[in-house]
Coordinates of C-alpha atoms in Angstrom, one line a residue:
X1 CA 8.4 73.3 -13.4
X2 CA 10.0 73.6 -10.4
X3 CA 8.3 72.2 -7.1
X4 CA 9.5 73.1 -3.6
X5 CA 8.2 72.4 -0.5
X6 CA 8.0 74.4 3.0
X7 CA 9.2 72.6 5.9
X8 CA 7.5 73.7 9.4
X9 CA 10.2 73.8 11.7
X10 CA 9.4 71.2 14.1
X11 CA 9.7 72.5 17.8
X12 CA 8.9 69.3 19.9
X13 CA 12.0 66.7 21.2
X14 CA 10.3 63.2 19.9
X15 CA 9.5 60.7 21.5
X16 CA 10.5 57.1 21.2
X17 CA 7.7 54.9 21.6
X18 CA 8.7 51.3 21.9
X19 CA 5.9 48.3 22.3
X20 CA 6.5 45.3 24.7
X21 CA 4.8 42.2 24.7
X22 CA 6.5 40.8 27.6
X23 CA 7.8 38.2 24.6
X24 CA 11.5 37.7 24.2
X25 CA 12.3 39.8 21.3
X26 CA 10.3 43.1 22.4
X27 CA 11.8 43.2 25.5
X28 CA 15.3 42.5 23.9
X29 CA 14.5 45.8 22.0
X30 CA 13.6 47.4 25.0
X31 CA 16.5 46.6 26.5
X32 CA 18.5 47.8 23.5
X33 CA 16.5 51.2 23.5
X34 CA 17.2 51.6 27.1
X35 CA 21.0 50.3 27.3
X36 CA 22.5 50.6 24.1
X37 CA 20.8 52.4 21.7
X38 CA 22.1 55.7 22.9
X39 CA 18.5 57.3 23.0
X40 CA 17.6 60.0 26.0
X41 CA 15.8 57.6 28.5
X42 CA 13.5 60.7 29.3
X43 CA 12.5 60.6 25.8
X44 CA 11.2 56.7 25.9
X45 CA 8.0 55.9 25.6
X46 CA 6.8 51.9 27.1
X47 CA 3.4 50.7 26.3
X48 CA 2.1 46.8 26.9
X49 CA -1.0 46.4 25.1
X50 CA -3.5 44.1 27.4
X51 CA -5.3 41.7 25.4
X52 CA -7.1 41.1 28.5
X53 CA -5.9 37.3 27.3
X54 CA -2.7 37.2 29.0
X55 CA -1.4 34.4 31.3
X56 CA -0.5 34.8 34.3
X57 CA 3.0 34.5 33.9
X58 CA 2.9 37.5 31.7
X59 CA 1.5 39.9 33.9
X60 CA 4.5 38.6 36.5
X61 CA 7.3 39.2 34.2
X62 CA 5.4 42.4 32.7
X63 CA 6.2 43.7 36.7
X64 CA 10.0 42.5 36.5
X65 CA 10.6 44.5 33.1
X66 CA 8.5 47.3 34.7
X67 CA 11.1 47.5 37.4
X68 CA 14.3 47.6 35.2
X69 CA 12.1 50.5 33.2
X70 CA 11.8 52.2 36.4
X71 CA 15.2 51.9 37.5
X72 CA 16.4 53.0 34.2
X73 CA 15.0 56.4 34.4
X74 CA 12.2 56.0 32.1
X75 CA 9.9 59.0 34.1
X76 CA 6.7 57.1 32.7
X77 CA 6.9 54.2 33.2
X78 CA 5.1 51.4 30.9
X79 CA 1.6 52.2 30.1
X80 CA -0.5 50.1 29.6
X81 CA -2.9 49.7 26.5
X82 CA -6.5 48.7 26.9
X83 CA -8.4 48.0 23.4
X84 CA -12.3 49.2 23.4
X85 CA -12.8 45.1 23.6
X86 CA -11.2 42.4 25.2
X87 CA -9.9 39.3 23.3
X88 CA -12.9 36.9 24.5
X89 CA -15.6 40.2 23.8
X90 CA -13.8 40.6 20.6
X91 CA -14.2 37.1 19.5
X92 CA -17.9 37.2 20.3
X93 CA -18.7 40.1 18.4
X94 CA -16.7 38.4 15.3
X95 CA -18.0 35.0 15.9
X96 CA -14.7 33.0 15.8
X97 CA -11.5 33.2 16.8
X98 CA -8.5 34.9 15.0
X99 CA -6.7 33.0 12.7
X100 CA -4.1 33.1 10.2
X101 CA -6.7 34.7 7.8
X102 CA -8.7 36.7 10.0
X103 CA -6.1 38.6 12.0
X104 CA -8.9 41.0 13.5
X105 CA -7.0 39.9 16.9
X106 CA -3.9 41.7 15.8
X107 CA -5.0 45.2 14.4
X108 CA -8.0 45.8 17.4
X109 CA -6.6 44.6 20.2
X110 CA -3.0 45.8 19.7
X111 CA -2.6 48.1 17.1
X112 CA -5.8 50.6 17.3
X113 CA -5.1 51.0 21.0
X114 CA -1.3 52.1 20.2
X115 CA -2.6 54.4 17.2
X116 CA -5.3 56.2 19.6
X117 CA -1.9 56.2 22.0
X118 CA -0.2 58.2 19.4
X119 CA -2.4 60.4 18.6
X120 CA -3.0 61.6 22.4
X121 CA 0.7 61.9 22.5
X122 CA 0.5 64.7 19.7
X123 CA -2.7 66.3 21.3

């Protein structure tokens, strides 16, 4: 038996989302997205999720890549990412801190807020 499959035709440009943690490598492949990657700048999505644990020095150079993003055409910007608890609220509903094991820190503070992102994106 034979199986085929229909294929909607997909009538939206995509976007390219791309995650910054103010950290040396995500902004290296920001900077690739935006200079060298060859992607339509209008199409690029920036989102910093905000632990609501950051140092200071963070939110400082988070405004100096928000610049170059700026100046680079991207029309939105970064957004910015606000989990439904911060990092010290998280911790206290847990009763510890994240560790190696227990990576709660990881998956509700940064990845839960960038999958609610997505899916508003597709809304």
């Amino acid at each position: 038996m034979i199986h085929t499959q229909t294929v909607l035709p997909y009538t939206r440009e995509p976007l390219y989302q791309v995650g910054i943690s103010t950290g040396k490598d995500s902004t290296a492949a920001l900077l690739w997205a935006l200079f060298k990657s060859g992607l339509p700048r209008h199409r690029i999505r920036v989102t910093f999720s905000d632990t609501g644990n950051e140092d200071p020095l963070t939110y400082q150079h988070l405004e100096v890549i928000r610049k170059i993003v700026e100046d680079a055409g991207v029309p939105f910007g970064i957004e910015t990412l606000i989990p439904a608890l911060q990092f010290f609220d998280l911790c206290f509903k847990k009763g510890r801190f994240p560790s190696r094991v227990a990576q709660f820190c990881s998956i509700e503070l940064k990845i839960e807020p960038l999958k609610r992102w997505i899916e508003r994106q597709w809304a």
